[in-house]
XYZ file of C-alpha atoms in Angstrom:
749
model
C 0.000 0.000 0.000
C 2.792 2.361 0.957
C 4.662 1.523 -2.220
C 1.687 2.455 -4.312
C 1.243 5.739 -2.581
C 4.867 6.612 -2.922
C 4.816 5.947 -6.641
C 1.365 7.346 -7.362
C 2.701 9.835 -9.889
C 3.812 6.860 -12.045
C 0.624 4.826 -11.692
C -3.090 5.290 -12.469
C -5.246 4.419 -9.524
C -8.429 5.105 -7.580
C -9.301 4.416 -3.922
C -12.656 3.047 -2.782
C -14.159 2.967 0.659
C -17.098 0.687 1.274
C -17.233 0.265 -2.528
C -17.616 4.037 -3.076
C -14.864 5.810 -4.983
C -13.309 8.419 -2.679
C -10.077 9.340 -4.465
C -8.971 9.421 -8.118
C -5.609 10.522 -9.504
C -5.174 12.350 -12.863
C -3.519 9.396 -14.642
C -6.584 7.268 -13.964
C -8.868 9.942 -15.435
C -6.572 10.085 -18.489
C -6.708 6.313 -19.060
C -10.506 5.957 -18.776
C -11.293 9.378 -20.255
C -13.906 10.281 -17.595
C -13.599 13.131 -15.060
C -16.758 12.477 -13.048
C -16.127 9.098 -11.377
C -15.489 10.497 -7.893
C -18.358 9.514 -5.575
C -19.475 6.721 -7.914
C -20.128 3.150 -6.770
C -17.453 0.783 -8.027
C -19.995 -1.337 -9.889
C -21.120 1.743 -11.762
C -17.514 2.340 -12.796
C -17.074 -1.215 -14.118
C -20.257 -0.769 -16.121
C -19.161 2.654 -17.405
C -15.819 1.406 -18.771
C -17.284 -1.947 -19.928
C -14.459 -3.950 -18.297
C -13.851 -7.486 -19.680
C -11.398 -10.250 -18.710
C -8.921 -10.971 -21.535
C -6.009 -13.496 -21.284
C -3.871 -12.349 -18.328
C -5.370 -8.866 -18.183
C -8.432 -6.769 -18.824
C -9.876 -4.813 -21.726
C -11.643 -1.521 -20.946
C -13.470 0.909 -23.282
C -12.362 4.507 -23.017
C -14.766 7.448 -23.345
C -13.591 7.899 -26.970
C -14.667 4.245 -27.626
C -11.063 3.005 -27.897
C -10.116 -0.177 -26.076
C -7.225 -0.434 -23.625
C -5.447 -3.629 -22.613
C -4.499 -3.290 -18.921
C -3.479 -5.086 -15.748
C -5.211 -4.263 -12.440
C -3.587 -4.621 -9.026
C -5.671 -4.334 -5.858
C -4.277 -3.318 -2.417
C -6.460 -3.553 0.698
C -6.069 -1.566 3.932
C -5.513 -3.281 7.265
C -9.079 -2.577 8.419
C -10.283 -3.827 5.012
C -12.457 -0.757 4.515
C -10.300 0.811 1.797
C -9.041 -0.639 -1.461
C -6.646 0.850 -3.962
C -6.990 -0.202 -7.611
C -3.855 0.371 -9.695
C -4.219 0.343 -13.513
C -1.133 -0.428 -15.632
C -1.345 -0.312 -19.440
C -0.173 -3.646 -20.865
C 2.141 -3.578 -23.902
C 0.562 -6.174 -26.200
C 2.589 -8.264 -28.620
C 1.647 -8.900 -32.246
C -0.481 -11.953 -31.499
C -2.300 -10.094 -28.787
C -3.072 -7.314 -31.257
C -4.508 -9.811 -33.700
C -6.487 -11.445 -30.917
C -7.609 -8.004 -29.708
C -9.014 -7.114 -33.130
C -11.150 -10.230 -32.961
C -12.942 -8.691 -29.987
C -14.022 -5.722 -32.106
C -17.473 -5.991 -33.651
C -16.725 -6.865 -37.296
C -19.903 -5.167 -38.474
C -18.556 -1.859 -37.214
C -15.120 -2.153 -38.851
C -14.551 -1.110 -42.436
C -10.881 -1.930 -42.521
C -7.915 -3.299 -40.590
C -4.229 -3.097 -41.587
C -0.798 -3.755 -40.098
C 2.262 -1.761 -41.228
C 5.865 -2.546 -40.422
C 7.845 0.144 -38.659
C 9.729 2.232 -39.585
C 9.257 1.759 -43.372
C 5.472 1.634 -42.980
C 5.075 -1.268 -45.389
C 1.690 -2.993 -45.456
C 2.114 -6.591 -44.326
C -1.535 -7.402 -43.710
C -5.023 -5.974 -44.414
C -8.518 -7.332 -44.678
C -10.761 -7.111 -47.720
C -12.537 -3.990 -46.499
C -9.233 -2.168 -46.179
C -8.374 -3.181 -49.744
C -11.675 -1.645 -50.872
C -10.785 1.536 -49.018
C -7.389 1.831 -50.782
C -9.002 1.165 -54.171
C -11.701 3.764 -53.512
C -9.098 6.323 -52.531
C -6.794 5.602 -55.493
C -9.493 4.926 -58.041
C -7.760 1.743 -59.368
C -7.742 -1.972 -58.639
C -4.638 -2.777 -56.615
C -3.016 -5.423 -54.398
C -1.806 -3.199 -51.562
C 0.054 -5.835 -49.483
C 3.835 -5.355 -49.704
C 3.550 -1.705 -50.690
C 4.586 1.161 -48.463
C 2.112 3.773 -47.389
C 3.985 6.255 -49.590
C 3.403 4.030 -52.640
C -0.265 3.790 -51.794
C -0.535 7.540 -51.235
C 2.019 9.664 -53.038
C 1.161 12.748 -50.946
C 1.155 10.914 -47.600
C 4.161 12.899 -46.258
C 2.205 16.099 -46.837
C -0.749 14.883 -44.820
C -1.149 15.506 -41.130
C -1.818 11.761 -40.768
C 1.889 11.124 -41.413
C 2.927 13.296 -38.480
C 0.249 11.744 -36.275
C 1.457 8.228 -37.161
C 5.074 9.170 -36.311
C 3.873 10.552 -32.977
C 2.008 7.340 -32.136
C 5.111 5.227 -32.956
C 7.497 7.527 -31.080
C 5.371 7.751 -27.933
C 4.222 4.163 -28.205
C 0.637 5.249 -27.622
C -2.696 4.765 -29.377
C -4.165 7.773 -31.107
C -7.840 8.129 -32.019
C -8.780 10.335 -34.976
C -12.485 11.103 -35.081
C -14.268 11.949 -38.340
C -10.986 12.057 -40.321
C -11.622 13.262 -43.846
C -10.411 11.560 -47.044
C -11.070 12.750 -50.591
C -11.596 9.863 -53.006
C -10.461 9.647 -56.590
C -13.959 10.304 -57.918
C -14.128 13.605 -56.039
C -16.373 12.453 -53.219
C -15.561 12.817 -49.559
C -15.336 10.058 -46.978
C -15.046 10.216 -43.215
C -13.502 7.566 -40.947
C -12.800 7.111 -37.315
C -9.154 6.006 -37.370
C -7.260 4.265 -34.543
C -3.425 4.121 -34.740
C -1.945 1.587 -32.327
C 1.836 0.722 -32.193
C 2.596 -2.941 -31.189
C 5.771 -5.031 -30.786
C 6.531 -8.671 -31.540
C 9.909 -9.746 -30.271
C 12.234 -7.066 -31.647
C 9.869 -6.024 -34.432
C 7.538 -3.006 -34.246
C 4.281 -2.618 -36.093
C 1.569 0.014 -36.540
C -2.002 -1.308 -36.487
C -4.614 0.798 -38.248
C -8.340 0.356 -37.694
C -10.703 2.354 -39.985
C -14.370 2.766 -39.191
C -16.474 4.370 -41.982
C -18.598 7.074 -40.389
C -19.356 8.988 -43.611
C -23.109 8.558 -43.323
C -23.055 9.513 -39.671
C -20.905 12.596 -40.331
C -23.024 13.709 -43.290
C -26.159 13.233 -41.216
C -24.541 15.204 -38.459
C -23.579 17.941 -40.926
C -27.106 18.019 -42.276
C -28.445 18.227 -38.768
C -25.959 20.969 -37.937
C -26.908 22.827 -41.114
C -30.570 22.434 -40.252
C -29.810 23.637 -36.755
C -27.951 26.633 -38.166
C -30.842 27.327 -40.514
C -33.338 26.875 -37.698
C -31.259 29.105 -35.458
C -31.024 31.711 -38.238
C -34.778 31.577 -38.736
C -35.671 31.846 -35.076
C -33.009 34.533 -34.569
C -34.820 36.672 -37.125
C -38.175 36.255 -35.403
C -39.113 39.246 -33.281
C -40.731 37.109 -30.607
C -38.728 35.369 -27.901
C -38.513 31.617 -28.585
C -37.744 28.852 -26.087
C -37.250 25.198 -26.999
C -37.187 22.660 -24.160
C -36.943 18.876 -23.943
C -39.428 16.440 -22.471
C -37.847 16.848 -19.043
C -38.358 20.607 -19.077
C -34.734 21.548 -19.740
C -34.138 24.512 -22.045
C -32.174 23.398 -25.128
C -32.357 26.418 -27.426
C -33.120 30.135 -27.383
C -33.263 32.632 -30.199
C -31.186 35.793 -30.418
C -33.692 38.217 -28.903
C -34.211 35.904 -25.927
C -30.471 35.901 -25.261
C -30.284 39.682 -25.651
C -33.174 40.296 -23.252
C -31.509 37.936 -20.805
C -34.542 37.453 -18.560
C -35.033 33.785 -19.403
C -31.834 32.903 -21.320
C -29.913 32.294 -18.066
C -32.471 29.805 -16.807
C -31.951 26.054 -17.069
C -35.482 24.727 -16.621
C -38.871 25.942 -17.755
C -40.210 26.351 -14.226
C -37.353 28.623 -13.129
C -39.278 31.645 -14.385
C -42.425 30.605 -12.538
C -40.593 30.134 -9.249
C -38.800 33.478 -9.594
C -41.678 35.658 -10.785
C -45.433 35.944 -10.373
C -47.826 35.687 -13.317
C -51.435 36.840 -13.482
C -54.272 36.548 -15.956
C -56.044 39.600 -17.360
C -58.522 39.481 -14.475
C -55.510 39.876 -12.142
C -55.833 36.342 -10.756
C -52.513 34.659 -9.972
C -51.855 31.734 -12.322
C -51.204 28.437 -10.564
C -48.278 26.256 -11.595
C -50.558 23.532 -12.945
C -52.329 26.137 -15.108
C -49.134 27.770 -16.334
C -48.619 27.579 -20.079
C -45.427 25.489 -19.999
C -47.179 22.960 -17.760
C -50.017 22.643 -20.213
C -47.594 22.278 -23.131
C -45.745 19.549 -21.199
C -49.087 17.769 -20.927
C -49.477 17.936 -24.718
C -51.807 20.945 -24.951
C -51.438 23.516 -27.701
C -51.746 27.103 -26.438
C -52.273 30.050 -28.785
C -51.933 33.785 -28.048
C -52.682 33.744 -24.344
C -51.923 37.040 -22.604
C -50.578 37.034 -19.054
C -49.296 39.769 -16.777
C -45.706 39.238 -15.639
C -43.958 40.943 -12.747
C -40.485 39.828 -13.858
C -39.083 43.298 -14.623
C -41.925 45.569 -13.739
C -45.448 44.904 -14.900
C -45.428 43.498 -18.432
C -48.119 42.049 -20.657
C -46.827 38.906 -22.351
C -48.495 37.092 -25.230
C -47.521 33.406 -24.971
C -48.000 30.510 -27.358
C -46.892 26.922 -26.857
C -46.646 23.938 -29.192
C -45.852 20.366 -28.042
C -43.754 18.192 -30.394
C -44.326 14.434 -30.325
C -42.175 11.538 -31.513
C -43.363 8.767 -33.816
C -44.867 6.882 -30.877
C -46.939 9.849 -29.776
C -44.830 10.674 -26.717
C -43.753 14.216 -25.960
C -40.320 14.874 -27.457
C -39.954 18.597 -26.889
C -41.898 21.811 -26.590
C -41.654 25.186 -28.322
C -42.869 28.344 -26.668
C -42.978 31.910 -28.000
C -43.177 35.091 -25.967
C -43.980 38.577 -27.167
C -44.075 41.663 -25.004
C -47.400 43.271 -25.925
C -47.408 45.851 -23.133
C -47.456 48.768 -25.573
C -50.196 47.102 -27.610
C -52.282 46.411 -24.495
C -51.781 49.932 -23.173
C -52.659 51.305 -26.612
C -55.686 49.014 -26.738
C -56.731 50.144 -23.260
C -56.376 53.760 -24.380
C -58.408 53.034 -27.505
C -60.998 51.197 -25.377
C -61.312 54.189 -23.057
C -61.636 56.483 -26.036
C -64.189 54.144 -27.623
C -66.159 54.059 -24.368
C -66.147 57.842 -24.359
C -67.153 57.792 -28.018
C -69.965 55.320 -27.282
C -71.186 57.575 -24.476
C -71.133 60.508 -26.885
C -72.908 58.397 -29.508
C -75.585 57.198 -27.111
C -76.132 60.712 -25.808
C -75.913 62.258 -29.249
C -79.046 64.019 -30.356
C -78.540 62.590 -33.843
C -79.605 59.041 -34.756
C -76.495 56.898 -35.351
C -75.786 53.221 -35.888
C -72.794 51.061 -36.854
C -72.875 47.929 -38.983
C -70.204 45.405 -39.913
C -69.154 44.998 -43.511
C -69.874 43.046 -45.668
C -72.421 41.044 -43.622
C -74.154 44.256 -42.356
C -74.701 43.171 -38.761
C -75.855 45.907 -36.394
C -73.195 46.309 -33.686
C -74.228 49.650 -32.176
C -77.285 51.885 -32.213
C -78.134 54.893 -30.073
C -81.589 55.626 -28.614
C -82.492 58.234 -31.238
C -81.702 55.818 -34.059
C -83.625 53.032 -32.316
C -86.684 55.267 -32.015
C -86.621 55.811 -35.767
C -85.768 52.209 -36.634
C -88.390 50.660 -34.366
C -91.234 51.952 -36.508
C -89.723 50.205 -39.544
C -88.357 47.057 -37.873
C -90.276 43.904 -37.015
C -90.015 41.705 -33.907
C -88.022 44.401 -32.108
C -88.881 45.598 -28.609
C -85.610 47.135 -27.438
C -82.127 47.979 -28.706
C -80.699 44.605 -27.610
C -83.109 42.882 -29.998
C -81.331 44.599 -32.900
C -77.690 44.148 -31.880
C -75.892 41.341 -33.693
C -78.647 40.917 -36.272
C -78.322 41.527 -39.976
C -80.080 44.484 -41.548
C -82.251 42.337 -43.796
C -83.551 40.305 -40.836
C -84.564 43.450 -38.939
C -85.910 45.507 -41.831
C -88.120 43.973 -44.484
C -87.332 44.763 -48.142
C -84.003 46.266 -47.035
C -82.147 45.143 -50.166
C -84.599 47.157 -52.252
C -84.157 50.461 -50.426
C -81.658 53.240 -51.080
C -79.679 52.610 -47.838
C -78.626 49.157 -49.032
C -77.202 50.578 -52.245
C -75.454 53.482 -50.518
C -73.821 51.317 -47.829
C -72.259 49.071 -50.456
C -71.210 52.021 -52.628
C -69.680 53.704 -49.583
C -67.696 50.536 -48.737
C -66.697 49.844 -52.325
C -65.423 53.380 -52.964
C -64.096 53.828 -49.383
C -65.624 57.296 -49.417
C -68.335 59.124 -47.512
C -71.737 58.982 -49.180
C -74.527 61.520 -48.633
C -78.198 61.037 -49.303
C -80.296 64.187 -48.965
C -83.950 64.824 -48.189
C -85.025 61.200 -47.726
C -88.724 61.018 -46.909
C -90.039 58.741 -44.132
C -93.355 58.274 -42.366
C -92.691 57.958 -38.610
C -95.689 57.467 -36.309
C -97.937 58.727 -39.073
C -95.925 61.915 -39.542
C -93.818 62.802 -42.538
C -90.123 63.210 -41.768
C -87.202 64.345 -43.918
C -83.582 63.334 -43.210
C -80.104 63.585 -44.656
C -78.213 60.273 -44.410
C -74.420 60.137 -44.098
C -72.607 56.825 -44.709
C -69.030 56.784 -43.380
C -66.669 53.793 -43.981
C -64.354 52.639 -41.149
C -61.148 50.948 -42.314
C -59.274 48.183 -40.468
C -55.484 47.791 -40.134
C -55.440 45.971 -43.484
C -56.901 48.999 -45.220
C -60.187 47.230 -45.947
C -63.634 48.444 -44.868
C -64.716 46.645 -41.695
C -67.621 48.820 -40.553
C -69.972 51.493 -41.866
C -71.408 54.259 -39.682
C -74.828 55.598 -40.646
C -75.701 59.068 -39.323
C -79.226 60.447 -39.677
C -79.730 64.225 -39.599
C -83.328 65.330 -39.177
C -83.964 68.114 -41.668
C -87.751 68.025 -41.422
C -88.096 71.648 -40.331
C -85.567 72.831 -42.932
C -87.235 70.758 -45.632
C -90.680 71.986 -44.641
C -89.441 75.571 -44.772
C -87.868 74.832 -48.125
C -91.121 73.351 -49.384
C -92.947 76.362 -48.030
C -90.546 78.607 -49.855
C -90.969 76.577 -53.038
C -94.728 76.755 -52.573
C -94.494 80.465 -51.897
C -92.436 80.975 -55.033
C -94.985 78.968 -56.968
C -97.770 81.064 -55.484
C -95.870 84.218 -56.291
C -95.517 83.010 -59.835
C -99.258 82.395 -59.933
C -99.817 85.766 -58.295
C -97.698 87.612 -60.836
C -99.545 85.807 -63.595
C -102.855 86.850 -62.068
C -101.728 90.354 -61.175
C -100.470 90.934 -64.685
C -103.946 89.953 -65.894
C -105.633 92.150 -63.280
C -103.413 95.100 -64.190
C -103.598 94.555 -67.899
C -107.410 94.338 -68.091
C -108.267 97.781 -66.615
C -105.290 99.366 -68.340
C -106.450 97.992 -71.680
C -109.952 99.339 -71.026
C -108.616 102.759 -70.038
C -106.202 102.810 -72.998
C -108.941 101.771 -75.454
C -111.270 104.444 -74.073
C -108.517 107.049 -74.384
C -108.001 106.036 -78.014
C -111.776 106.323 -78.610
C -111.840 109.816 -77.037
C -108.884 110.799 -79.201
C -110.775 109.625 -82.264
C -113.864 111.640 -81.175
C -111.697 114.732 -80.735
C -110.073 114.382 -84.130
C -113.434 113.923 -85.822
C -115.083 116.847 -83.927
C -117.787 114.491 -82.702
C -117.509 115.032 -78.933
C -120.935 116.631 -78.689
C -122.623 113.993 -80.777
C -120.939 111.191 -78.800
C -121.659 112.672 -75.386
C -123.815 109.744 -74.313
C -121.023 107.254 -75.188
C -118.428 109.434 -73.538
C -120.335 109.483 -70.239
C -120.637 105.673 -70.340
C -116.921 105.229 -71.049
C -115.969 107.662 -68.291
C -117.824 105.403 -65.811
C -115.875 102.438 -67.205
C -112.624 104.330 -66.652
C -113.622 105.159 -63.059
C -114.560 101.535 -62.307
C -111.228 100.251 -63.629
C -109.438 102.890 -61.591
C -111.259 101.500 -58.545
C -110.062 98.016 -59.513
C -106.473 99.235 -59.702
C -106.854 101.055 -56.363
C -108.223 97.913 -54.709
C -105.381 95.809 -56.088
C -102.730 98.295 -54.968
C -104.348 98.778 -51.535
C -104.546 95.038 -50.930
C -100.907 94.439 -51.912
C -99.638 97.358 -49.838
C -101.736 96.524 -46.768
C -100.875 92.826 -46.844
C -97.176 93.648 -47.167
C -97.415 96.019 -44.178
C -99.173 93.391 -42.104
C -96.531 90.758 -42.925
C -93.775 93.273 -42.143
C -95.435 94.178 -38.799
C -96.018 97.826 -39.685
C -99.793 97.743 -39.910
C -101.795 99.063 -36.938
C -105.506 99.076 -36.110
C -107.370 102.167 -34.962
C -109.650 100.453 -32.447
C -112.627 102.249 -30.997
C -115.684 101.007 -29.150
C -118.327 100.655 -31.850
C -121.855 99.305 -32.135
C -120.807 96.594 -34.529
C -124.468 95.783 -35.404
C -124.927 99.274 -36.753
C -121.624 99.132 -38.638
C -122.648 95.881 -40.322
C -126.100 97.131 -41.213
C -124.690 100.256 -42.929
C -122.178 98.106 -44.865
C -124.927 95.790 -46.130
C -127.142 98.728 -47.120
C -124.237 100.256 -49.077
C -123.958 97.264 -51.405
C -127.653 96.701 -52.069
C -127.441 98.773 -55.235
C -124.633 96.611 -56.595
C -126.275 93.310 -55.668
C -129.571 94.327 -57.221
C -127.733 95.197 -60.420
C -126.686 91.527 -60.517
C -130.177 90.325 -59.617
C -128.981 89.098 -56.227
C -130.836 89.755 -52.964
C -128.818 90.590 -49.799
C -130.396 89.883 -46.389
C -129.029 91.084 -43.035
C -130.092 89.330 -39.807
C -129.000 89.763 -36.172
C -129.963 88.296 -32.796
C -129.306 91.642 -31.009
C -129.887 95.264 -31.925
C -126.765 96.588 -30.296
C -123.329 95.162 -29.414
C -120.443 97.407 -28.446
C -116.988 95.940 -29.140
C -113.513 97.350 -29.720
C -112.752 97.281 -33.428
C -111.396 99.269 -36.353
C -114.647 99.998 -38.202
C -112.838 100.772 -41.473
C -111.105 97.340 -41.383
C -114.359 95.609 -40.427
C -115.901 97.267 -43.467
C -113.094 95.952 -45.726
C -113.485 92.456 -44.249
C -117.234 92.293 -44.782
C -117.190 94.005 -48.198
C -114.539 91.535 -49.391
C -116.649 88.560 -48.246
C -119.801 90.041 -49.835
C -117.873 90.805 -53.038
C -116.779 87.139 -53.251
C -120.343 85.979 -52.561
C -121.729 88.204 -55.334
C -119.027 87.103 -57.809
C -119.816 83.414 -57.355
C -123.605 83.682 -57.081
C -126.101 83.442 -59.898
C -128.957 85.807 -60.701
C -131.855 85.271 -58.300
C -129.678 83.890 -55.474
C -129.798 85.210 -51.900
C -126.790 86.288 -49.838
C -127.320 86.122 -46.070
C -125.261 88.340 -43.745
C -125.754 87.363 -40.084
C -124.597 88.650 -36.714
C -124.660 86.629 -33.475
C -123.819 87.838 -29.990
C -122.180 84.810 -28.301
C -121.263 86.543 -25.029
C -117.474 86.600 -24.943
C -117.290 86.813 -28.684
C -119.388 87.749 -31.684
C -119.810 85.963 -35.024
C -120.305 87.570 -38.429
C -121.135 85.201 -41.274
C -121.698 85.636 -45.015
C -123.529 82.786 -46.728
C -124.174 82.327 -50.450
C -125.685 79.623 -52.598
C -123.113 79.982 -55.376
C -120.702 77.527 -56.989
C -119.038 76.469 -53.725
C -115.446 75.371 -53.141
C -113.796 71.958 -53.490
C -113.001 70.320 -50.133
C -109.305 70.005 -51.006
C -109.137 73.788 -51.549
C -110.737 74.831 -48.257
C -107.441 74.767 -46.293
C -105.559 76.875 -48.835
C -107.950 79.607 -49.945
C -106.764 81.925 -47.136
C -103.154 81.610 -48.295
C -101.645 84.509 -50.126
C -102.013 84.361 -53.946
C -104.282 81.306 -53.683
C -107.515 80.919 -55.673
C -110.016 78.107 -55.867
C -110.104 78.582 -59.644
C -106.631 79.179 -61.105
C -107.589 79.284 -64.766
C -107.485 82.507 -66.714
C -111.023 81.718 -67.903
C -112.435 81.697 -64.366
C -115.923 83.074 -63.770
C -114.838 86.061 -61.654
C -111.959 88.477 -61.508
C -109.522 88.551 -58.592
C -105.879 88.277 -57.586
C -106.155 85.687 -54.871
C -104.964 88.006 -52.086
C -108.371 89.259 -50.931
C -109.137 86.371 -48.531
C -105.526 86.379 -47.346
C -105.941 90.058 -46.399
C -109.295 89.311 -44.734
C -107.693 86.597 -42.599
C -104.821 88.911 -41.632
C -107.220 91.732 -40.634
C -109.355 89.308 -38.602
C -106.303 88.019 -36.770
C -105.168 91.578 -36.049
C -108.472 91.936 -34.196
C -107.641 88.790 -32.227
C -110.244 86.759 -34.109
C -110.453 83.794 -36.432
C -112.134 83.060 -39.761
C -113.373 79.751 -41.102
C -115.210 78.527 -44.186
C -117.773 75.830 -44.805
C -118.520 74.854 -48.392
C -119.761 72.112 -50.673
C -119.126 72.064 -54.383
C -122.324 73.345 -56.091
C -124.012 74.075 -52.715
C -122.530 77.460 -51.854
C -120.192 78.700 -49.116
C -120.365 80.159 -45.606
C -117.579 82.332 -44.220
C -117.703 82.950 -40.444
C -115.654 85.581 -38.615
C -115.350 85.264 -34.844
C -114.173 88.365 -32.933
C -113.577 88.863 -29.202
C -116.329 90.896 -27.477
C -114.087 93.312 -25.620
C -113.817 97.070 -25.306
C -110.967 99.564 -25.171
C -110.536 101.928 -22.201
C -110.541 105.222 -24.086
C -113.616 105.715 -26.196
C -113.244 107.995 -29.191
C -116.417 109.745 -30.425
C -117.782 108.327 -33.639
C -119.015 110.722 -36.327
C -121.477 108.734 -38.367
C -121.597 111.192 -41.236
C -117.875 110.623 -41.853
C -118.477 106.917 -42.308
C -121.427 107.528 -44.566
C -119.401 109.960 -46.663
C -116.664 107.369 -47.130
C -118.931 104.391 -47.669
C -119.730 104.988 -51.325
C -116.044 105.350 -52.203
C -114.952 102.247 -50.248
C -117.834 100.171 -51.641
C -116.952 101.212 -55.142
C -113.354 100.107 -54.623
C -114.151 96.782 -52.893
C -116.808 95.798 -55.463
C -114.880 97.070 -58.448
C -113.890 93.584 -59.656
C -117.535 92.456 -60.008
C -118.389 92.132 -63.683
C -121.251 94.433 -64.678
C-alpha cells in the first residue's frame, strides 16, 4: 500500500471505501477518459468502462470508444475498509493485437491493416481495407507489400503522417475522429481512425483500424446545417422563442431571448415561474398547474394567451406553446414563444377608453347613429335616437338589444330594395363618404325628412370593416324649403294673375282714351256725349279696380312686415254691419242678387277698427256676389255669443272643393286658377281678410260644398278699449260709397 502511494505519480489508480470511490488521480482519469467518477459506486464504474477479462489482463473501453489492454492490481487496507486499484497499461505483442481485433465488432469495422515500422510497409489488411485503398486511389490494386507512400504519393504532406510518427514515437494509441479523405472520384469520406503501435519480439508494427462514419458525419452535418438554418430563422423572429426537452430543460433560445436575458440564463422551464409571479387579465394569480409550460408539457397547444408578468416591472406577455411528439406519440420537446405586448395592451386600453367615451357621446348624441359590420351588415351599435326611428320600420323588435348582432335584412323587411342598401355598399366599395339628402319617411304617421351620411371605417389591413350611418333630421328645414318653393310657386301664380288684373283695366282705359282721341279728331264730342259718359264710368270703375289691387298688396305687405296698426274704438258693430250691407244693395240688385241682413241683437259694443271691419265684410260680400247666380240670396248674419261675436256671409253659389278649403286663405291662392275663371280677382283678398281678422284677435273659417254654396264665419272677441273715441257717423257715410266702389270694383257688370 505504501509503495503504491509513494509511486502514485507513475501509476493510475483510484481508492474506494465501502465500494464508493473516494479518491482518483489524474492518470486514472486520463486512461478511462472520464472526469466524473469520484463519488461513484465501483460497480457503476465497471459498467461505465465496460471492463472485460482478456487473457492475463483486462480490456476496458475509453470514453472515446477506444479499447485499452491493462493489468489491475488491488491493495487492501488493514481494516479492510479501503481498497486501492492500480491500472497499468499492458504492452501487447503482435499476437495479442490480432487477438484483440477479434474482440471488435466486425460489423462496425470497415478496414484493418498492419504496417511494419519504420518503413510503414503494409504486411496485412482485410478485404474492407483493400476496398478503401481502391476507392481512394481509383484503381484496382493489391496493396500488401507496398509502403504507405506508394499507396498515397502525398502521404508525407498529410497531417496523418505526423500523427502516425507521434504514435510510434510515444508508443501510444491515437484516435482520430471523423478524419476526412477525398476519393479519386471527387467524393468525400469520413472515418474514425485508430493508430496503435505494437511489438513482436524485436519487431515493431503500426495497427490501423478504420471505421467508416461517412453517413453519420453527413447526417450530423445536415443536422448541424438544419440547426444553423433553424437558429437563423428563429433569430430573425421578433418574438422570444424557447425550446425545451421532455424533461423541461431549455435546449435552445433565439437571439432576442439571449439579448433580453430574462429567461436565457435559466436552465429549466419552471425557473421563471418560481422566480416571478404571473397573473391573468382578471388579475388572478396563475397556478403552476395552469401555467402555459405545464399545459404544453401535458401535450396541450396554447395560442396567443396574454398574461401579466412581474419579472421586470409589470409586463403584458403574449404566450404561445406547441408540443412536439415523436413517432410513438410521446412528448419529445416543446416550443414556446413570448412577445411583449405591453405597448399594444396599453394602446388598446387607451383606444378602449376612447371608444367608451365615443360610445357615451354616440348614445347621448341628439342625432340618430348606428354602426354595422361589412360586408355582412350586422348591427353592432345603435343609439336611442336611431332606435326610435328604426323601431317603426323594424319587425319583432322591442328594445335595442333585440337589434344588436342581427343583420339588416332580418330586422328591416325589403331592405335590399331600399336606397340605404345601395349606398352602404357604394360607400364601402369606394371607401368614401356617401350623402343622401332629403329622404322622406313616415314615422308614427308623420312625414319626416332626413339627410343620411354613410361613413366607412377601415381596419389595419386597409379594408372596410364597418360602416357608420348618421341620420340628420332636416324636417323643419325641408318643410321651410317646401314652403318657400310653394311660396315661389304662389308668387308666380300671383304675378300671372296680377299681370292679368293690371292689364285688363289698363287695356280698357287705354282703349277708351283712343276712342276719345278719335272723337276729338273727328269733332264728334258733342254727338258722342252719351257714349263718352258711359266710357268715363268704365274708366272710373277700372281705376277703382287698380286702387283695390294696390291697396290690398300694400296693406298685406305692411301686415306681414309688422307695420300695420288698427285704430280700435268702441263701436256698435251691429250698426256698422247694417250700414255696410245697405251700401252694397245697389250693386247686388244690379246683378239680380238679394242681400239679407239678420241679427240676434240690436246693439253690441266691441272694440274694433270699423274701417277694417268694413273691408273684411265688403270683401266677403264681393266674393259671394261674384260666385252667385242671378236670383240667389246672400245672407249676412250677426250673433252675440257673449265673450265673442260671429259675423257670417252665406251664399248659394258655386261652392269650393273640399281640397281647396285649407288653402284659400293663403296669399295668392284661388279656388279657380284658370285665366277663364268666372270672376276676376288676384287671390290676395281672402288672405288680407284673414290677416285683418287676426289683427283683431279673431279667427275666420269657411264651410262649403261644391255646387251648394259657401259660408264664411268671422269670430271676434267681445271686448272694449278703455278710451272711447267719439264716432261721427256722417264721416263713415261719406266714405262708404267710395270704399264700396273700390271693394266691389272687380264684379263684372
